[in-house]
PDB file of C-alpha atoms in Angstrom:
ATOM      1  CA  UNK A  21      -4.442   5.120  93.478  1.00 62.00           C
ATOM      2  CA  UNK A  22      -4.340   9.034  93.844  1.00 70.00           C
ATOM      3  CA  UNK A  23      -7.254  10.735  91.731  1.00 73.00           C
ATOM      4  CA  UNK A  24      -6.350  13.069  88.827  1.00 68.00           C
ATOM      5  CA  UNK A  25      -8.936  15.686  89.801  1.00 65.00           C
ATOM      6  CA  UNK A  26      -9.303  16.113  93.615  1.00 70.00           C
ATOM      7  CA  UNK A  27      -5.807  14.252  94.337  1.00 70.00           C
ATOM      8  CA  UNK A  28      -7.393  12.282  96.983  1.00 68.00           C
ATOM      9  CA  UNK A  29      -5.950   8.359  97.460  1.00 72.00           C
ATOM     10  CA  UNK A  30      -8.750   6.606  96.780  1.00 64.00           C
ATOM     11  CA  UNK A  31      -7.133   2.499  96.393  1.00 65.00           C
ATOM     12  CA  UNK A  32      -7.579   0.305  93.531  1.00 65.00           C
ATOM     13  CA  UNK A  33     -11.384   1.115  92.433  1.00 66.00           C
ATOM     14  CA  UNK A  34     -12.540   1.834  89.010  1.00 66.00           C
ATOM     15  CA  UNK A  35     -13.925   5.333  90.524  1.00 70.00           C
ATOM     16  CA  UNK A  36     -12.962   7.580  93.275  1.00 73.00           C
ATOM     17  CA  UNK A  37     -14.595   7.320  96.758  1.00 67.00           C
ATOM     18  CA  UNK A  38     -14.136  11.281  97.276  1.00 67.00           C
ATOM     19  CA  UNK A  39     -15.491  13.080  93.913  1.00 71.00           C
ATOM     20  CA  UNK A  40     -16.790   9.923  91.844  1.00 66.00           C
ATOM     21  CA  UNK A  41     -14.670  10.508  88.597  1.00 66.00           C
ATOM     22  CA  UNK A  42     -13.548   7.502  86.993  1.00 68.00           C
ATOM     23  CA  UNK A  43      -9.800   6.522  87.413  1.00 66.00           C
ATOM     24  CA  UNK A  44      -9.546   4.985  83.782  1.00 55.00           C
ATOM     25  CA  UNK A  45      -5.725   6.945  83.163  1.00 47.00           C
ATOM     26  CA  UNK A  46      -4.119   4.613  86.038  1.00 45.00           C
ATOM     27  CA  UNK A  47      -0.445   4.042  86.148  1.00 46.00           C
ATOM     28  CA  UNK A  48      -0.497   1.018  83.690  1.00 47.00           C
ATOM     29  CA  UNK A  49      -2.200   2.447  81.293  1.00 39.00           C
ATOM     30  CA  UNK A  50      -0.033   5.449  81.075  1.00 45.00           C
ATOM     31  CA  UNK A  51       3.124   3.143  80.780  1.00 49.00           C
ATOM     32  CA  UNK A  52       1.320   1.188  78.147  1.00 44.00           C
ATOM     33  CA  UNK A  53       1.051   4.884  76.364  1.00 40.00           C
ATOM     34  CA  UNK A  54       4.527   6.028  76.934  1.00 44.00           C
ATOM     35  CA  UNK A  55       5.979   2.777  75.778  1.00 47.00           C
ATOM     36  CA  UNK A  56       3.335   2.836  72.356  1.00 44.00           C
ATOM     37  CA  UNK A  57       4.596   6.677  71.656  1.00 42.00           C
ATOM     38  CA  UNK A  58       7.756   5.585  71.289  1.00 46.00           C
ATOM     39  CA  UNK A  59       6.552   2.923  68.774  1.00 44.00           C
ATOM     40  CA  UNK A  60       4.452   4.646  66.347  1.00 43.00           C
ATOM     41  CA  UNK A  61       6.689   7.842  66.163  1.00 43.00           C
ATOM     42  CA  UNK A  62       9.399   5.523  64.685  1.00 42.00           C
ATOM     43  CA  UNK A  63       7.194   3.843  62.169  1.00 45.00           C
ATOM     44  CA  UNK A  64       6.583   6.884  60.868  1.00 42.00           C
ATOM     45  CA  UNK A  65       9.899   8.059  60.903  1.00 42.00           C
ATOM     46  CA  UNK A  66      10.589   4.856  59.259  1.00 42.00           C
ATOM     47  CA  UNK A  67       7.685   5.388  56.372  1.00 41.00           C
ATOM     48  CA  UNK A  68       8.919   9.089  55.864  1.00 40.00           C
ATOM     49  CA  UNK A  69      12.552   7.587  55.790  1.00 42.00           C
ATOM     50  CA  UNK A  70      11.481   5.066  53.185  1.00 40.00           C
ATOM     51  CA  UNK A  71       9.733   7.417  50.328  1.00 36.00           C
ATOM     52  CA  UNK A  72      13.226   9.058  49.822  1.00 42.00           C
ATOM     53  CA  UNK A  73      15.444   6.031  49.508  1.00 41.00           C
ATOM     54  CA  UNK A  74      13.079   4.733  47.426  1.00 42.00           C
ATOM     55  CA  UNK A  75      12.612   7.530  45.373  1.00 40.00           C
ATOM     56  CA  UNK A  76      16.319   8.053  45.415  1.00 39.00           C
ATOM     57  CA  UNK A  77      16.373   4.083  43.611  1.00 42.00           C
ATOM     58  CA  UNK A  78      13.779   5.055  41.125  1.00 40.00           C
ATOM     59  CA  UNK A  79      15.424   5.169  37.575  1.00 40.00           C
ATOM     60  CA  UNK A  80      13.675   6.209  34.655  1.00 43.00           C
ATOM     61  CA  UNK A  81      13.588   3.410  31.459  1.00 46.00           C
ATOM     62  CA  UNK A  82      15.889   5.307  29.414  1.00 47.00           C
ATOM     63  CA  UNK A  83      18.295   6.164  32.094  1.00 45.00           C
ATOM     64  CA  UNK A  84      17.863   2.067  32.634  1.00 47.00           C
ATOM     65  CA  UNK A  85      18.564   0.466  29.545  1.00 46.00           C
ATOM     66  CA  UNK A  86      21.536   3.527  29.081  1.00 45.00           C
ATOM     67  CA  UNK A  87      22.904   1.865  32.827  1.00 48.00           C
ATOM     68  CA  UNK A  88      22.184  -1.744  31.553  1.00 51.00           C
ATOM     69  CA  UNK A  89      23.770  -1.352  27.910  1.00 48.00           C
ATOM     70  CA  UNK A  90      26.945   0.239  29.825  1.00 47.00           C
ATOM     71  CA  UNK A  91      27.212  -2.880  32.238  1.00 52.00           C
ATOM     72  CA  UNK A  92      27.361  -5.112  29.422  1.00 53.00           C
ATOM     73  CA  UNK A  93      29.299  -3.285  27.030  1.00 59.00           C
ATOM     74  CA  UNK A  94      31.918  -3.264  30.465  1.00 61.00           C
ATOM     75  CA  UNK A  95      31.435  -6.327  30.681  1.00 63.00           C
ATOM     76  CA  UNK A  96      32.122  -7.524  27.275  1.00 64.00           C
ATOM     77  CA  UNK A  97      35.224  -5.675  26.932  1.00 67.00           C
ATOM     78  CA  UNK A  98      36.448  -7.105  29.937  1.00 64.00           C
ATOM     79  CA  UNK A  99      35.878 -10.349  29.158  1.00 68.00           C
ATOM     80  CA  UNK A 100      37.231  -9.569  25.510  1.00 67.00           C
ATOM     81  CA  UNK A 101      40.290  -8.407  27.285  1.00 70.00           C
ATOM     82  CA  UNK A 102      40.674 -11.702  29.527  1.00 70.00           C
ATOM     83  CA  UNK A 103      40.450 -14.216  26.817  1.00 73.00           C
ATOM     84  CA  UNK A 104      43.082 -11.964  24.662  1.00 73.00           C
ATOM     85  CA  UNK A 105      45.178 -11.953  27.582  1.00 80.00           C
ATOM     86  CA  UNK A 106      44.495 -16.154  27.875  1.00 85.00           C
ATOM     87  CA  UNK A 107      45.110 -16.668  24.513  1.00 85.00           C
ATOM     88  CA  UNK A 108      48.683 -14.429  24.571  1.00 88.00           C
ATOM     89  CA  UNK A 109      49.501 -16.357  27.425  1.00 88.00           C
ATOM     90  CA  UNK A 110      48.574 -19.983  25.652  1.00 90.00           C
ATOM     91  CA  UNK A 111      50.439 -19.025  23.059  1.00 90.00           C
ATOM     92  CA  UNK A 112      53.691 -17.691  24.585  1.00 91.00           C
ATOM     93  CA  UNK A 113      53.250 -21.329  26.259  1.00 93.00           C
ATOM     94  CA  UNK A 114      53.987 -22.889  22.930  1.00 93.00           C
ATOM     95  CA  UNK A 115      56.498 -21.370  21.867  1.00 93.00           C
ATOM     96  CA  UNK A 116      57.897 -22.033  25.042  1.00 94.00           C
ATOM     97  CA  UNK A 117      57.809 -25.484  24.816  1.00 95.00           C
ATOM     98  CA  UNK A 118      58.488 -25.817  21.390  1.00 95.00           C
ATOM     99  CA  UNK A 119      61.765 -23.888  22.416  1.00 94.00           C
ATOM    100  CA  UNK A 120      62.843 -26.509  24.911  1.00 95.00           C
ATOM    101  CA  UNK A 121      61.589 -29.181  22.572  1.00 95.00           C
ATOM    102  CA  UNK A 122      63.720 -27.843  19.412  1.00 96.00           C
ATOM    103  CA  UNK A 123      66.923 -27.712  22.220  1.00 95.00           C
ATOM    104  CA  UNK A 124      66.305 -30.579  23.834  1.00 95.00           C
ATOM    105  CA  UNK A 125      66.271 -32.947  20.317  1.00 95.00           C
ATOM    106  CA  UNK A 126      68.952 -30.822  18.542  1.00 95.00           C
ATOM    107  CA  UNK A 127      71.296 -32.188  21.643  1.00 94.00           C
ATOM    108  CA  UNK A 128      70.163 -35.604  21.860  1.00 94.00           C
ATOM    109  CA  UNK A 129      67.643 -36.586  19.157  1.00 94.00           C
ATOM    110  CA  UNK A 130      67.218 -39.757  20.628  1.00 93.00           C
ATOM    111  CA  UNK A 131      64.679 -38.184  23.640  1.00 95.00           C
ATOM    112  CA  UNK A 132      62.249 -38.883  20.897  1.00 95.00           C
ATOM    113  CA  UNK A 133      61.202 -41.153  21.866  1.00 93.00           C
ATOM    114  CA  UNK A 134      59.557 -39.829  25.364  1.00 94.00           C
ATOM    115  CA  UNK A 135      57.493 -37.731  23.109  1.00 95.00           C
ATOM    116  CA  UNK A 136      53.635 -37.697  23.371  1.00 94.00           C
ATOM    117  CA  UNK A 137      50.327 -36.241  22.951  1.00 94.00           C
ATOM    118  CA  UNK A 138      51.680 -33.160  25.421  1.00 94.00           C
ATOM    119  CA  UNK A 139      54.248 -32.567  22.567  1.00 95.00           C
ATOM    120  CA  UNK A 140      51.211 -32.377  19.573  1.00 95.00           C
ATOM    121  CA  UNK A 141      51.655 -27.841  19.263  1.00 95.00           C
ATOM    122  CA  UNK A 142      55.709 -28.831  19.185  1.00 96.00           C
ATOM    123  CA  UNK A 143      55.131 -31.507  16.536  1.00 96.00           C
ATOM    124  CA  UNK A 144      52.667 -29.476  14.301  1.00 96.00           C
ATOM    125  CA  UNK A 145      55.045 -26.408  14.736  1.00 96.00           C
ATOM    126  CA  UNK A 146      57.696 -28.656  13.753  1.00 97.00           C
ATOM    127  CA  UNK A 147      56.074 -30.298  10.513  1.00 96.00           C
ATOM    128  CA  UNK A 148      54.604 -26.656   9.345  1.00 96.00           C
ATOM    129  CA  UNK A 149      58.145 -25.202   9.663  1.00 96.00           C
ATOM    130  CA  UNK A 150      59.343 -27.924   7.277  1.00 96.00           C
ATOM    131  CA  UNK A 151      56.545 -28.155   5.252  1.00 94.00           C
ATOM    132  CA  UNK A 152      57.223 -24.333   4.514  1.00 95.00           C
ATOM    133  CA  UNK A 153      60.953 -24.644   4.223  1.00 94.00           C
ATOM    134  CA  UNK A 154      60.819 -27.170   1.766  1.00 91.00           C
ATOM    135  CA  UNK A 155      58.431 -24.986  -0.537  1.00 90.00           C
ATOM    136  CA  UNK A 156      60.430 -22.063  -0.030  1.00 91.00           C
ATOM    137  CA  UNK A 157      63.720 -23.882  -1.132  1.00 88.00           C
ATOM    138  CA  UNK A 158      62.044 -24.526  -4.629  1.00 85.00           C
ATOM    139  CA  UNK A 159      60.356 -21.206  -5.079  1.00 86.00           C
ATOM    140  CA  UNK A 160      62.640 -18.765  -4.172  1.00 86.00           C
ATOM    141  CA  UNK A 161      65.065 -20.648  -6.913  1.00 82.00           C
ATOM    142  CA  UNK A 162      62.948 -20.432  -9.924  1.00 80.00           C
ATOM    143  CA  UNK A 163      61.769 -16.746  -8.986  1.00 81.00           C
ATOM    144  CA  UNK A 164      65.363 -15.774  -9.399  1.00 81.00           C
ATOM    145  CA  UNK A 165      65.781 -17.536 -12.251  1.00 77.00           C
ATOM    146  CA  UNK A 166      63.533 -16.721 -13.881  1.00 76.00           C
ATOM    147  CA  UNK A 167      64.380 -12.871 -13.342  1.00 76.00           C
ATOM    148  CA  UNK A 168      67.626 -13.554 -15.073  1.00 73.00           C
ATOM    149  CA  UNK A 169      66.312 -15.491 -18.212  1.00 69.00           C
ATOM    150  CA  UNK A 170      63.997 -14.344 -20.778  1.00 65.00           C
ATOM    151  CA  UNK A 171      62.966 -17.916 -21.651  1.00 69.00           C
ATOM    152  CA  UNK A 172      61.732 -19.209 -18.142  1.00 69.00           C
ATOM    153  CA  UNK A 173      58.086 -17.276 -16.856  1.00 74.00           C
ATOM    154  CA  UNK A 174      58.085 -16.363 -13.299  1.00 74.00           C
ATOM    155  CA  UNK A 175      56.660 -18.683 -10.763  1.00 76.00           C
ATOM    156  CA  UNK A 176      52.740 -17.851  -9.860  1.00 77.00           C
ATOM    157  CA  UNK A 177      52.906 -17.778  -5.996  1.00 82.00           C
ATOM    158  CA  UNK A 178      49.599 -19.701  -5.360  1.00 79.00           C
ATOM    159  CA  UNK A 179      50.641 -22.638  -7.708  1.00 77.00           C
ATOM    160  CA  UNK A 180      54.650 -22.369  -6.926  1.00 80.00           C
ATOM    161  CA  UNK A 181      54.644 -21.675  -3.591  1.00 86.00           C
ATOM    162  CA  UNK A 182      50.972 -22.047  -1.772  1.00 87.00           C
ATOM    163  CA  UNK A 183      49.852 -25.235  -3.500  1.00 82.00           C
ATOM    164  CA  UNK A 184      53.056 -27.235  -2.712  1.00 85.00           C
ATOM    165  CA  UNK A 185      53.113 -26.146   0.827  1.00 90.00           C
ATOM    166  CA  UNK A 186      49.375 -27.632   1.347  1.00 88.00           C
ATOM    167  CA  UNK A 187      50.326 -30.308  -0.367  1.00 87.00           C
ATOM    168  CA  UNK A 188      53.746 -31.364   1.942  1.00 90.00           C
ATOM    169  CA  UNK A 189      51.495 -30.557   5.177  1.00 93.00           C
ATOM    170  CA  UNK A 190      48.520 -32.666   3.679  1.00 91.00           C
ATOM    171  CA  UNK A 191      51.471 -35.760   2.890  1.00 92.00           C
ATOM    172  CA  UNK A 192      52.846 -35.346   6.631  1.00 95.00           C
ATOM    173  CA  UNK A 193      49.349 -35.778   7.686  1.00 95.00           C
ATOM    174  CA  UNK A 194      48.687 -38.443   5.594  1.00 95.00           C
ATOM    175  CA  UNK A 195      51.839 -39.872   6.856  1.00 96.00           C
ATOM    176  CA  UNK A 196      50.988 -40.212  10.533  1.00 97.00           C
ATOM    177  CA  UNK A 197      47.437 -41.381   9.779  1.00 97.00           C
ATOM    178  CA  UNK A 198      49.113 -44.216   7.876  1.00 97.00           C
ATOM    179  CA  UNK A 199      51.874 -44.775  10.964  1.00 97.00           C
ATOM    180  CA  UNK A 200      49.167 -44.818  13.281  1.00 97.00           C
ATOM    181  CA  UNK A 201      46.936 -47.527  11.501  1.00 97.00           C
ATOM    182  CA  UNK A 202      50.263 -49.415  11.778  1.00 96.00           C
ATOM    183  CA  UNK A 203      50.685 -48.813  15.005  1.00 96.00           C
ATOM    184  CA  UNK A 204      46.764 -50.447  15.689  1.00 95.00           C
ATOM    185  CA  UNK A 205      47.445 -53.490  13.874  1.00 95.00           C
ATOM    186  CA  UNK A 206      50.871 -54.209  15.751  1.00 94.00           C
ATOM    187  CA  UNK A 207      48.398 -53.375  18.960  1.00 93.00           C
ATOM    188  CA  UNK A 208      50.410 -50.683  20.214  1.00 94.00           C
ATOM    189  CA  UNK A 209      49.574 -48.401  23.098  1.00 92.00           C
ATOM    190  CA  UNK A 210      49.807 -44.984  21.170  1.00 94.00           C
ATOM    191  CA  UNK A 211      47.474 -42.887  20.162  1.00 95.00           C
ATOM    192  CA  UNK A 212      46.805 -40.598  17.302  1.00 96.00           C
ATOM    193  CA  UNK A 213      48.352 -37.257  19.364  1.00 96.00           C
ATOM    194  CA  UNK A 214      50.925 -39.819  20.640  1.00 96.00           C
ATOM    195  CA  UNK A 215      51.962 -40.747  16.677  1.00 97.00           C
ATOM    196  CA  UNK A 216      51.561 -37.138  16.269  1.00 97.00           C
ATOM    197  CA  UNK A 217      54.221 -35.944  18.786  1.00 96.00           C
ATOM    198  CA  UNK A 218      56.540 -38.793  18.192  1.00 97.00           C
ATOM    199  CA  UNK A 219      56.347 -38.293  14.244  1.00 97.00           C
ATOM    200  CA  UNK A 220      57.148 -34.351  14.674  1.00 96.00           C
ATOM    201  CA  UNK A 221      60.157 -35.372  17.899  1.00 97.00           C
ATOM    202  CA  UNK A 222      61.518 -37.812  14.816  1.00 97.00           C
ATOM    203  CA  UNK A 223      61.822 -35.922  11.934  1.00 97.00           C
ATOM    204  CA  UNK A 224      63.229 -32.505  13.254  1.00 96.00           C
ATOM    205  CA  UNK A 225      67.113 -34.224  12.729  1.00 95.00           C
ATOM    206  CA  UNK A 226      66.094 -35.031   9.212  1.00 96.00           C
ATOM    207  CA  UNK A 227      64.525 -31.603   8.578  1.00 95.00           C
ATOM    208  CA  UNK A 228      67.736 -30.146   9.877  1.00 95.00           C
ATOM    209  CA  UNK A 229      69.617 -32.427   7.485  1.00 95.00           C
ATOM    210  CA  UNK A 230      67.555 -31.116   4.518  1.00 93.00           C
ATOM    211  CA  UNK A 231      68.226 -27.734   5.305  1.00 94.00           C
ATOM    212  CA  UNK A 232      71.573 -27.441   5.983  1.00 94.00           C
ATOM    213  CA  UNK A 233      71.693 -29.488   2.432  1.00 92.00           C
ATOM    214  CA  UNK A 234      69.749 -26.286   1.219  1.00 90.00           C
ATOM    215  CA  UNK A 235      72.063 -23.898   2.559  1.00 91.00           C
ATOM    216  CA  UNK A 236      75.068 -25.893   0.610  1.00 91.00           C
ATOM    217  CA  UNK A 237      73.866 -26.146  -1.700  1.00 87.00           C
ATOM    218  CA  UNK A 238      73.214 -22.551  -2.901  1.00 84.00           C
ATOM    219  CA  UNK A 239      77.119 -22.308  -1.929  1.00 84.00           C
ATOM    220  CA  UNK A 240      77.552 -24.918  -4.728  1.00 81.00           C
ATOM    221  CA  UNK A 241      79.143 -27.674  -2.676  1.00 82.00           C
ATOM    222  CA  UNK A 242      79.404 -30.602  -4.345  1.00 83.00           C
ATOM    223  CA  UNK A 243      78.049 -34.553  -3.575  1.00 88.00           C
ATOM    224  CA  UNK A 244      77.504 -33.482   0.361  1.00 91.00           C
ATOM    225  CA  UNK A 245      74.327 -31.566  -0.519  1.00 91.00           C
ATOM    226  CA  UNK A 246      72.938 -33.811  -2.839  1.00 90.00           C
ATOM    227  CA  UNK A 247      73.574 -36.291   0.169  1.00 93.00           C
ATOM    228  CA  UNK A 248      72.233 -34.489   3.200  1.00 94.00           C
ATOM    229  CA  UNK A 249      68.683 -33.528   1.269  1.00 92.00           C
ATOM    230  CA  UNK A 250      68.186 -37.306   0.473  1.00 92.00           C
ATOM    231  CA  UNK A 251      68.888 -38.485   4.024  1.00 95.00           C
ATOM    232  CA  UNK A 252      66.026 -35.878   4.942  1.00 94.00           C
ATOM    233  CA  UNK A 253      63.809 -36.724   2.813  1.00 92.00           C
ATOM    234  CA  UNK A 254      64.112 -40.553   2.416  1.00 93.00           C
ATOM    235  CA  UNK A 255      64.181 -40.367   6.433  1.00 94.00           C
ATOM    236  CA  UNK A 256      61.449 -38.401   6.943  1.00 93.00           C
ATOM    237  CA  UNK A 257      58.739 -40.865   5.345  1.00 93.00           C
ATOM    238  CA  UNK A 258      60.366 -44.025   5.404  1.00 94.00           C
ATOM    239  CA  UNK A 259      62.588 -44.117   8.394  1.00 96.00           C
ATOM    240  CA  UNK A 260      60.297 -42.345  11.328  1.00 97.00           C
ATOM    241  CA  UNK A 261      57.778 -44.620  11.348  1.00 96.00           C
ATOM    242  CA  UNK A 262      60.253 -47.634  11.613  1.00 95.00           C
ATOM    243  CA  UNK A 263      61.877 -45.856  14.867  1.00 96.00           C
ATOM    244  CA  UNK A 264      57.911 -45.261  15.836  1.00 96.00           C
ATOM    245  CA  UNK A 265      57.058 -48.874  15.433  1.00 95.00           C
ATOM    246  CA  UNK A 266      59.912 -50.391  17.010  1.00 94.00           C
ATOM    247  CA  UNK A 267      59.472 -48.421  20.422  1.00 92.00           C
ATOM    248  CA  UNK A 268      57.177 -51.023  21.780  1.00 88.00           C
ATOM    249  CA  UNK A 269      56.672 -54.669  21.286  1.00 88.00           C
ATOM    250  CA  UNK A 270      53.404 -55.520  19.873  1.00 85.00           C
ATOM    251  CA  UNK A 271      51.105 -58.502  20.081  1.00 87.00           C
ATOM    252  CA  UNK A 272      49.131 -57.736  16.838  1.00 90.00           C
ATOM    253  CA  UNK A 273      50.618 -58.139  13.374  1.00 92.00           C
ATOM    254  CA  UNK A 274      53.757 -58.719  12.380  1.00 93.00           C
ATOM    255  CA  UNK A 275      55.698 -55.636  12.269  1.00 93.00           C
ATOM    256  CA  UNK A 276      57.867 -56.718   8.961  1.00 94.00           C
ATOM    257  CA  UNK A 277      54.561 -56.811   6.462  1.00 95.00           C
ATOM    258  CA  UNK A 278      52.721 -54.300   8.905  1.00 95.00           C
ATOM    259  CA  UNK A 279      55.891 -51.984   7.647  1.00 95.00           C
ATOM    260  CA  UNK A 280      55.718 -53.080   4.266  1.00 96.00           C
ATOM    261  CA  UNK A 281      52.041 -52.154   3.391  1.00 96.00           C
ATOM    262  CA  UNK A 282      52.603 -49.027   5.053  1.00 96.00           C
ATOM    263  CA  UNK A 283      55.917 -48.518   2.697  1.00 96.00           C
ATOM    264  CA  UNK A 284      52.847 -49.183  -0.299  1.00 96.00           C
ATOM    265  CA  UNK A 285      50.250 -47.057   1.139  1.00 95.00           C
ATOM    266  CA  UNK A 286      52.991 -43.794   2.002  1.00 94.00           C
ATOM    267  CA  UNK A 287      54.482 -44.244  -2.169  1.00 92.00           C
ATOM    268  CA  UNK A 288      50.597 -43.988  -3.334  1.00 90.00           C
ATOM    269  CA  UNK A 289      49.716 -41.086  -0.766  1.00 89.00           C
ATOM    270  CA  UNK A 290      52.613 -39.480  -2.579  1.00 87.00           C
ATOM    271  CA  UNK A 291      51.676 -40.623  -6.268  1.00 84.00           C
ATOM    272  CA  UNK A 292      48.146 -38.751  -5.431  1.00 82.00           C
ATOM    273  CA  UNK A 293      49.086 -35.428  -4.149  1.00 79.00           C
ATOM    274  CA  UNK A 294      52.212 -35.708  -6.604  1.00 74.00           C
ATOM    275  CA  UNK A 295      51.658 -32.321  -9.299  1.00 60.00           C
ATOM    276  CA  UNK A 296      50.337 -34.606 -11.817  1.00 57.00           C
ATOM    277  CA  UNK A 297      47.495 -34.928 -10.124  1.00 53.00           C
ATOM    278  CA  UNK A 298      46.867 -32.992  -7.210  1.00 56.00           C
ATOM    279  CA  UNK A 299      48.031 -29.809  -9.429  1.00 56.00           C
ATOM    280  CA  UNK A 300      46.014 -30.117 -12.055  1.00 57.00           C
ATOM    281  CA  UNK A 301      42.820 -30.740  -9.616  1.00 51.00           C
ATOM    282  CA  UNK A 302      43.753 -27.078  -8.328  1.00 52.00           C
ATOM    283  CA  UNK A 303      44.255 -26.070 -11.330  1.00 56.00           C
ATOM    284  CA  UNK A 304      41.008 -26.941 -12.320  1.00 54.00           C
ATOM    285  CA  UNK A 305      39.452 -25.561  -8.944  1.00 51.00           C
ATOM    286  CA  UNK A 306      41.293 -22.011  -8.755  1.00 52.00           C
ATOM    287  CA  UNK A 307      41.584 -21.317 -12.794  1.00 50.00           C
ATOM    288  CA  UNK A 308      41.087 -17.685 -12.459  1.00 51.00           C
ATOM    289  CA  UNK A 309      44.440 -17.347 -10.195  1.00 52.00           C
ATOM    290  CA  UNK A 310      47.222 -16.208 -12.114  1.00 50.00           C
TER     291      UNK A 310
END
């Protein structure tokens, strides 16, 4: 090992033979410094690197709650947005189907009967739209007579037009409910959406029979309109749950008296939401309605 101070070799000794200083900066040791150098001038590279970022990260609580508030508002409005666009899209889907449903019965009304609980929107479109037909076709009548007669007060639309429309949709309801009980005591596999989507698939003929009997009848045809808004009606609650019932063979009660106590039960649904009753309870409830 060569000495630092009088450059003489002087081996592998802890001091040197020729001038006695100590040989404690050998070879290894200087390695061991020129690799540590290395070492601790990038940690503390890496610490002076470090207060920056961090203090580039450092956000004050106003400045926080400002960022934080944004976020959410963002991120309410976009979900907003997404369940808007959902709900447009569910219910362009509807109408969709109720399209295809309305064709496909008007050209052969006997697919009925392949109707289920996917057709319920279809059905309940279906029973609304006739529901509100039917109390149209009696108000619009009186409100124009009674702009051309002195005698006759004109119709208040709650109790001439609102009222009878809740009414019809609470008797179609009233009428499946009823068809379905049937439908449990003949032990039928249907259930209540199933009754529901077969009930609305059935009656869209007869609602189309009742109002094309409107329509001729403000033409002043006579006999055939008379004609076409009984078939619709009489169909409508006493023949759709026969073509309901009959899908299927049962192996619960017999279908004869199951359909005759359901031909009782649909006449007194209609005797209590008739206007002698069921009128004068809304009377009673909404008095200060004209």
């Amino acid at each position: 090992m060569k000495c630092e101070h009088c450059d003489h070799e002087s081996g592998t000794g802890a001091l040197c033979v020729h001038c006695g200083s100590p040989l404690e900066k050998n070879e290894d040791y200087n390695d061991r410094l020129t690799e540590e150098l290395p070492e601790e001038k990038v940690d503390s590279t890496s610490k002076e690197e470090a207060i920056p970022s961090q203090a580039t990260n450092l956000v004050t609580p106003s400045e926080g709650e400002a960022t934080g508030t944004y976020h959410a508002q963002e991120k309410e409005t976009h979900q907003t947005t997404e369940n808007k666009n959902d709900f447009a899209d569910q219910l362009g889907s509807i109408f969709t189907n109720f399209g295809y449903f309305f064709m496909t019965l008007v050209k052969k009304p006997s697919m009925a009967r392949k109707a289920n609980h996917k057709d319920k929107y279809s059905a309940l479109i279906t029973l609304v739209a006739i529901a509100l037909f039917i109390s149209l076709s009696t108000f619009i009548p009186m409100a124009i007579y009674s702009r051309n007669s002195f005698f006759m007060p004109a119709p208040s639309m709650f109790y001439g037009f609102l009222v009878p429309l809740f009414i019809y949709i609470l008797l179609f309801a009233g009428f499946i409910g009823i068809t379905f009980a049937a439908a449990k005591l003949i032990k039928l596999n249907l259930s209540f959406l199933d009754v529901l989507g077969k009930y609305g698939a059935y009656i869209l003929p007869y609602g189309l029979l009742y109002v094309s009997g409107s329509i001729l009848l403000i033409v002043q045809m006579p006999i055939i309109p008379v004609l076409l808004l009984a078939i619709g009606v009489v169909g409508s609650i006493f023949v759709v749950p026969v073509l309901i019932l009959w899908e299927k063979e049962g192996d619960g009660f017999d279908k004869i008296y199951t359909l005759l106590g359901l031909y009782v039960s649909e006449l007194l649904l209609i005797v209590l939401f008739s206007n002698s009753l069921f009128g004068s309870i809304m009377r009673e409830l909404f008095y200060f309605l004209p």
